[in-house]
């Protein structure tokens, strides 16, 4: 097995050995682990719940670190069909190696 081989694969979401190893004590949570879990939740646990949107870490990063409005406008346009149909949007945010979860509820606009 190669040093960074895929150790888990679920519907094209992969966890590599380095991601798995980072979960050991004194380790950290990687974006790949979060994306894998998001995929699992979205496609297995909440597949019949169309009101939820699990925004991936890369998209959240692009939005939160955009240097111009054109970047966020482009992402918004790409997601417009998804965003209009969802009532709850889960957004993983990373700041200085610490993860937070932003939850947006369309009903209360919070």
Tab-separated table of N, CA and C in Angstrom:
chain	number	residue	atom	x	y	z
A	1	UNK	N	0.848	-1.176	0.000
A	1	UNK	CA	0.000	0.000	0.000
A	1	UNK	C	0.895	1.240	0.000
A	2	UNK	N	0.540	2.225	-0.837
A	2	UNK	CA	1.317	3.459	-0.870
A	2	UNK	C	1.048	4.268	0.386
A	3	UNK	N	1.949	5.195	0.663
A	3	UNK	CA	1.870	5.976	1.900
A	3	UNK	C	0.569	6.754	2.026
A	4	UNK	N	0.046	7.257	0.913
A	4	UNK	CA	-1.182	8.041	0.995
A	4	UNK	C	-2.307	7.400	0.172
A	5	UNK	N	-2.435	6.117	0.331
A	5	UNK	CA	-3.457	5.364	-0.394
A	5	UNK	C	-4.848	5.713	0.112
A	6	UNK	N	-5.838	5.485	-0.728
A	6	UNK	CA	-7.232	5.661	-0.332
A	6	UNK	C	-7.600	4.506	0.590
A	7	UNK	N	-8.072	4.830	1.798
A	7	UNK	CA	-8.444	3.794	2.765
A	7	UNK	C	-9.961	3.658	2.908
A	8	UNK	N	-10.702	4.648	2.423
A	8	UNK	CA	-12.157	4.630	2.488
A	8	UNK	C	-12.692	5.376	1.277
A	9	UNK	N	-13.709	4.818	0.638
A	9	UNK	CA	-14.310	5.444	-0.530
A	9	UNK	C	-15.813	5.239	-0.453
A	10	UNK	N	-16.543	6.322	-0.482
A	10	UNK	CA	-18.006	6.255	-0.448
A	10	UNK	C	-18.546	7.221	-1.487
A	11	UNK	N	-19.084	6.683	-2.561
A	11	UNK	CA	-19.685	7.484	-3.627
A	11	UNK	C	-18.774	8.637	-4.068
A	12	UNK	N	-17.540	8.305	-4.397
A	12	UNK	CA	-16.516	9.234	-4.885
A	12	UNK	C	-15.956	10.179	-3.823
A	13	UNK	N	-16.341	10.035	-2.589
A	13	UNK	CA	-15.711	10.777	-1.496
A	13	UNK	C	-14.653	9.855	-0.902
A	14	UNK	N	-13.441	10.339	-0.829
A	14	UNK	CA	-12.331	9.496	-0.396
A	14	UNK	C	-11.687	9.995	0.890
A	15	UNK	N	-11.221	9.043	1.664
A	15	UNK	CA	-10.371	9.330	2.822
A	15	UNK	C	-9.045	8.637	2.539
A	16	UNK	N	-8.001	9.404	2.569
A	16	UNK	CA	-6.663	8.857	2.344
A	16	UNK	C	-6.017	8.504	3.680
A	17	UNK	N	-4.976	7.744	3.610
A	17	UNK	CA	-4.265	7.327	4.812
A	17	UNK	C	-3.839	8.538	5.650
A	18	UNK	N	-3.358	9.589	5.010
A	18	UNK	CA	-2.916	10.774	5.761
A	18	UNK	C	-4.077	11.431	6.510
A	19	UNK	N	-5.273	11.430	5.917
A	19	UNK	CA	-6.450	11.979	6.598
A	19	UNK	C	-6.825	11.117	7.800
A	20	UNK	N	-6.820	9.808	7.588
A	20	UNK	CA	-7.132	8.876	8.667
A	20	UNK	C	-6.123	9.022	9.816
A	21	UNK	N	-4.849	9.094	9.479
A	21	UNK	CA	-3.801	9.231	10.495
A	21	UNK	C	-3.937	10.541	11.276
A	22	UNK	N	-4.464	11.577	10.633
A	22	UNK	CA	-4.601	12.871	11.314
A	22	UNK	C	-5.659	12.844	12.408
A	23	UNK	N	-6.481	11.801	12.441
A	23	UNK	CA	-7.524	11.683	13.463
A	23	UNK	C	-7.025	11.087	14.776
A	24	UNK	N	-5.781	10.664	14.796
A	24	UNK	CA	-5.214	10.113	16.027
A	24	UNK	C	-5.100	11.218	17.080
A	25	UNK	N	-4.970	10.846	18.355
A	25	UNK	CA	-4.804	11.861	19.404
A	25	UNK	C	-3.695	12.850	19.034
A	26	UNK	N	-3.950	14.096	19.358
A	26	UNK	CA	-3.049	15.205	19.029
A	26	UNK	C	-3.060	15.537	17.540
A	27	UNK	N	-3.977	14.931	16.805
A	27	UNK	CA	-4.104	15.191	15.372
A	27	UNK	C	-5.113	16.297	15.118
A	28	UNK	N	-5.662	16.325	13.911
A	28	UNK	CA	-6.587	17.366	13.523
A	28	UNK	C	-7.607	16.805	12.545
A	29	UNK	N	-8.646	17.566	12.338
A	29	UNK	CA	-9.712	17.206	11.425
A	29	UNK	C	-9.430	17.864	10.077
A	30	UNK	N	-9.390	17.072	9.014
A	30	UNK	CA	-9.105	17.624	7.692
A	30	UNK	C	-10.399	17.902	6.930
A	31	UNK	N	-10.295	18.763	5.937
A	31	UNK	CA	-11.433	19.050	5.072
A	31	UNK	C	-11.923	17.809	4.353
A	32	UNK	N	-11.008	16.907	4.025
A	32	UNK	CA	-11.395	15.675	3.341
A	32	UNK	C	-12.262	14.786	4.227
A	33	UNK	N	-11.947	14.748	5.508
A	33	UNK	CA	-12.766	13.974	6.452
A	33	UNK	C	-14.165	14.592	6.535
A	34	UNK	N	-14.232	15.905	6.628
A	34	UNK	CA	-15.523	16.588	6.679
A	34	UNK	C	-16.307	16.334	5.399
A	35	UNK	N	-15.660	16.473	4.247
A	35	UNK	CA	-16.354	16.234	2.977
A	35	UNK	C	-16.853	14.796	2.868
A	36	UNK	N	-16.047	13.854	3.339
A	36	UNK	CA	-16.465	12.452	3.333
A	36	UNK	C	-17.719	12.287	4.190
A	37	UNK	N	-17.693	12.847	5.384
A	37	UNK	CA	-18.835	12.737	6.292
A	37	UNK	C	-20.066	13.439	5.715
A	38	UNK	N	-19.869	14.607	5.107
A	38	UNK	CA	-20.968	15.332	4.463
A	38	UNK	C	-21.613	14.454	3.390
A	39	UNK	N	-20.779	13.821	2.569
A	39	UNK	CA	-21.286	12.948	1.511
A	39	UNK	C	-22.096	11.803	2.110
A	40	UNK	N	-21.576	11.201	3.156
A	40	UNK	CA	-22.284	10.111	3.838
A	40	UNK	C	-23.637	10.589	4.376
A	41	UNK	N	-23.630	11.730	5.059
A	41	UNK	CA	-24.881	12.258	5.613
A	41	UNK	C	-25.883	12.579	4.515
A	42	UNK	N	-25.412	13.270	3.493
A	42	UNK	CA	-26.294	13.710	2.415
A	42	UNK	C	-26.884	12.546	1.616
A	43	UNK	N	-26.077	11.545	1.337
A	43	UNK	CA	-26.513	10.457	0.452
A	43	UNK	C	-27.031	9.215	1.165
A	44	UNK	N	-26.773	9.100	2.459
A	44	UNK	CA	-27.230	7.917	3.182
A	44	UNK	C	-28.215	8.300	4.277
A	45	UNK	N	-27.805	9.142	5.197
A	45	UNK	CA	-28.627	9.438	6.372
A	45	UNK	C	-29.786	10.396	6.076
A	46	UNK	N	-29.559	11.372	5.182
A	46	UNK	CA	-30.587	12.387	4.916
A	46	UNK	C	-30.993	12.415	3.445
A	47	UNK	N	-30.879	11.299	2.762
A	47	UNK	CA	-31.163	11.266	1.317
A	47	UNK	C	-32.614	11.593	0.992
A	48	UNK	N	-33.506	11.400	1.937
A	48	UNK	CA	-34.916	11.711	1.704
A	48	UNK	C	-35.297	13.071	2.267
A	49	UNK	N	-34.308	13.856	2.649
A	49	UNK	CA	-34.553	15.176	3.237
A	49	UNK	C	-34.021	16.256	2.290
A	50	UNK	N	-34.825	16.660	1.307
A	50	UNK	CA	-34.338	17.610	0.298
A	50	UNK	C	-34.165	19.041	0.795
A	51	UNK	N	-34.572	19.322	2.020
A	51	UNK	CA	-34.460	20.694	2.505
A	51	UNK	C	-33.074	21.013	3.075
A	52	UNK	N	-32.188	20.006	3.182
A	52	UNK	CA	-30.843	20.215	3.722
A	52	UNK	C	-29.812	20.365	2.611
A	53	UNK	N	-28.851	21.280	2.821
A	53	UNK	CA	-27.717	21.402	1.912
A	53	UNK	C	-26.445	21.339	2.745
A	54	UNK	N	-25.588	20.387	2.417
A	54	UNK	CA	-24.289	20.253	3.056
A	54	UNK	C	-23.265	20.888	2.120
A	55	UNK	N	-22.881	22.103	2.398
A	55	UNK	CA	-21.921	22.801	1.549
A	55	UNK	C	-20.526	22.245	1.814
A	56	UNK	N	-19.805	21.914	0.749
A	56	UNK	CA	-18.476	21.334	0.893
A	56	UNK	C	-17.441	22.334	1.393
A	57	UNK	N	-16.363	21.823	1.928
A	57	UNK	CA	-15.322	22.684	2.502
A	57	UNK	C	-14.661	23.571	1.452
A	58	UNK	N	-14.469	23.052	0.239
A	58	UNK	CA	-13.809	23.849	-0.793
A	58	UNK	C	-14.683	25.036	-1.190
A	59	UNK	N	-15.972	24.804	-1.371
A	59	UNK	CA	-16.886	25.888	-1.732
A	59	UNK	C	-16.964	26.918	-0.615
A	60	UNK	N	-17.055	26.459	0.611
A	60	UNK	CA	-17.098	27.380	1.755
A	60	UNK	C	-15.817	28.204	1.830
A	61	UNK	N	-14.684	27.556	1.583
A	61	UNK	CA	-13.405	28.275	1.592
A	61	UNK	C	-13.374	29.342	0.507
A	62	UNK	N	-13.827	28.989	-0.690
A	62	UNK	CA	-13.832	29.943	-1.812
A	62	UNK	C	-14.698	31.149	-1.496
A	63	UNK	N	-15.837	30.924	-0.865
A	63	UNK	CA	-16.734	32.031	-0.523
A	63	UNK	C	-16.115	32.900	0.566
A	64	UNK	N	-15.616	32.283	1.630
A	64	UNK	CA	-15.107	33.054	2.769
A	64	UNK	C	-13.774	33.744	2.485
A	65	UNK	N	-13.045	33.290	1.466
A	65	UNK	CA	-11.760	33.904	1.148
A	65	UNK	C	-11.752	34.602	-0.210
A	66	UNK	N	-12.912	34.887	-0.739
A	66	UNK	CA	-13.005	35.541	-2.041
A	66	UNK	C	-12.439	36.953	-1.964
A	67	UNK	N	-11.646	37.285	-2.948
A	67	UNK	CA	-11.046	38.622	-2.996
A	67	UNK	C	-11.868	39.603	-3.808
A	68	UNK	N	-12.901	39.100	-4.480
A	68	UNK	CA	-13.757	39.995	-5.248
A	68	UNK	C	-15.184	39.472	-5.246
A	69	UNK	N	-16.109	40.374	-5.474
A	69	UNK	CA	-17.517	40.004	-5.503
A	69	UNK	C	-17.824	39.087	-6.675
A	70	UNK	N	-17.025	39.171	-7.723
A	70	UNK	CA	-17.295	38.319	-8.889
A	70	UNK	C	-17.149	36.841	-8.549
A	71	UNK	N	-16.239	36.511	-7.633
A	71	UNK	CA	-16.066	35.113	-7.224
A	71	UNK	C	-17.315	34.627	-6.498
A	72	UNK	N	-17.782	35.391	-5.524
A	72	UNK	CA	-18.971	34.979	-4.771
A	72	UNK	C	-20.215	35.000	-5.651
A	73	UNK	N	-20.294	35.968	-6.576
A	73	UNK	CA	-21.428	36.008	-7.506
A	73	UNK	C	-21.447	34.764	-8.377
A	74	UNK	N	-20.280	34.338	-8.841
A	74	UNK	CA	-20.169	33.152	-9.682
A	74	UNK	C	-20.615	31.899	-8.919
A	75	UNK	N	-20.144	31.765	-7.689
A	75	UNK	CA	-20.539	30.612	-6.867
A	75	UNK	C	-22.032	30.653	-6.577
A	76	UNK	N	-22.554	31.825	-6.261
A	76	UNK	CA	-23.992	31.964	-5.991
A	76	UNK	C	-24.818	31.565	-7.202
A	77	UNK	N	-24.347	31.953	-8.389
A	77	UNK	CA	-25.064	31.609	-9.611
A	77	UNK	C	-25.045	30.091	-9.827
A	78	UNK	N	-23.901	29.461	-9.551
A	78	UNK	CA	-23.797	28.008	-9.717
A	78	UNK	C	-24.674	27.256	-8.719
A	79	UNK	N	-24.842	27.825	-7.537
A	79	UNK	CA	-25.631	27.171	-6.490
A	79	UNK	C	-27.084	27.630	-6.431
A	80	UNK	N	-27.464	28.575	-7.273
A	80	UNK	CA	-28.783	29.195	-7.142
A	80	UNK	C	-29.924	28.189	-7.109
A	81	UNK	N	-29.897	27.178	-7.946
A	81	UNK	CA	-30.949	26.165	-7.933
A	81	UNK	C	-30.991	25.400	-6.624
A	82	UNK	N	-29.813	25.105	-6.088
A	82	UNK	CA	-29.721	24.389	-4.807
A	82	UNK	C	-30.197	25.266	-3.651
A	83	UNK	N	-29.723	26.494	-3.618
A	83	UNK	CA	-30.015	27.379	-2.488
A	83	UNK	C	-31.495	27.716	-2.380
A	84	UNK	N	-32.154	27.876	-3.513
A	84	UNK	CA	-33.566	28.239	-3.505
A	84	UNK	C	-34.455	27.143	-2.923
A	85	UNK	N	-34.017	25.898	-3.004
A	85	UNK	CA	-34.841	24.770	-2.580
A	85	UNK	C	-34.548	24.307	-1.155
A	86	UNK	N	-33.509	24.806	-0.557
A	86	UNK	CA	-33.080	24.291	0.748
A	86	UNK	C	-33.525	25.208	1.881
A	87	UNK	N	-33.907	24.585	2.979
A	87	UNK	CA	-34.336	25.342	4.159
A	87	UNK	C	-33.230	25.482	5.199
A	88	UNK	N	-32.296	24.532	5.194
A	88	UNK	CA	-31.206	24.530	6.163
A	88	UNK	C	-29.902	24.280	5.414
A	89	UNK	N	-28.939	25.187	5.590
A	89	UNK	CA	-27.659	25.068	4.897
A	89	UNK	C	-26.557	24.956	5.950
A	90	UNK	N	-25.787	23.876	5.862
A	90	UNK	CA	-24.691	23.619	6.794
A	90	UNK	C	-23.373	23.965	6.096
A	91	UNK	N	-22.610	24.864	6.712
A	91	UNK	CA	-21.400	25.391	6.079
A	91	UNK	C	-20.209	25.215	7.019
A	92	UNK	N	-19.251	24.371	6.660
A	92	UNK	CA	-18.053	24.206	7.487
A	92	UNK	C	-17.054	25.330	7.191
A	93	UNK	N	-16.600	25.986	8.232
A	93	UNK	CA	-15.640	27.087	8.064
A	93	UNK	C	-14.352	26.769	8.807
A	94	UNK	N	-13.243	27.069	8.183
A	94	UNK	CA	-11.940	26.839	8.794
A	94	UNK	C	-11.227	28.168	8.956
A	95	UNK	N	-10.769	28.428	10.178
A	95	UNK	CA	-10.014	29.648	10.468
A	95	UNK	C	-8.833	29.270	11.359
A	96	UNK	N	-7.658	29.469	10.841
A	96	UNK	CA	-6.435	29.161	11.588
A	96	UNK	C	-6.432	27.735	12.133
A	97	UNK	N	-6.763	26.804	11.293
A	97	UNK	CA	-6.759	25.370	11.610
A	97	UNK	C	-7.840	24.938	12.594
A	98	UNK	N	-8.845	25.764	12.818
A	98	UNK	CA	-9.965	25.411	13.694
A	98	UNK	C	-11.249	25.436	12.875
A	99	UNK	N	-12.050	24.404	13.032
A	99	UNK	CA	-13.296	24.299	12.293
A	99	UNK	C	-14.474	24.810	13.100
A	100	UNK	N	-15.384	25.473	12.406
A	100	UNK	CA	-16.663	25.902	12.972
A	100	UNK	C	-17.753	25.474	12.004
A	101	UNK	N	-18.958	25.365	12.493
A	101	UNK	CA	-20.078	25.028	11.634
A	101	UNK	C	-21.075	26.181	11.653
A	102	UNK	N	-21.279	26.764	10.497
A	102	UNK	CA	-22.267	27.826	10.328
A	102	UNK	C	-23.538	27.171	9.808
A	103	UNK	N	-24.650	27.443	10.473
A	103	UNK	CA	-25.937	26.878	10.071
A	103	UNK	C	-26.854	28.026	9.698
A	104	UNK	N	-27.339	28.008	8.463
A	104	UNK	CA	-28.269	29.031	7.997
A	104	UNK	C	-29.646	28.417	7.856
A	105	UNK	N	-30.643	29.064	8.476
A	105	UNK	CA	-32.020	28.604	8.405
A	105	UNK	C	-32.833	29.622	7.588
A	106	UNK	N	-33.324	29.181	6.439
A	106	UNK	CA	-34.068	30.081	5.552
A	106	UNK	C	-35.353	30.585	6.220
A	107	UNK	N	-36.030	29.732	6.976
A	107	UNK	CA	-37.300	30.095	7.600
A	107	UNK	C	-37.153	31.334	8.494
A	108	UNK	N	-36.096	31.357	9.303
A	108	UNK	CA	-35.903	32.481	10.215
A	108	UNK	C	-34.894	33.500	9.684
A	109	UNK	N	-34.296	33.176	8.525
A	109	UNK	CA	-33.268	34.028	7.906
A	109	UNK	C	-32.107	34.315	8.867
A	110	UNK	N	-31.733	33.274	9.586
A	110	UNK	CA	-30.606	33.390	10.523
A	110	UNK	C	-29.633	32.259	10.295
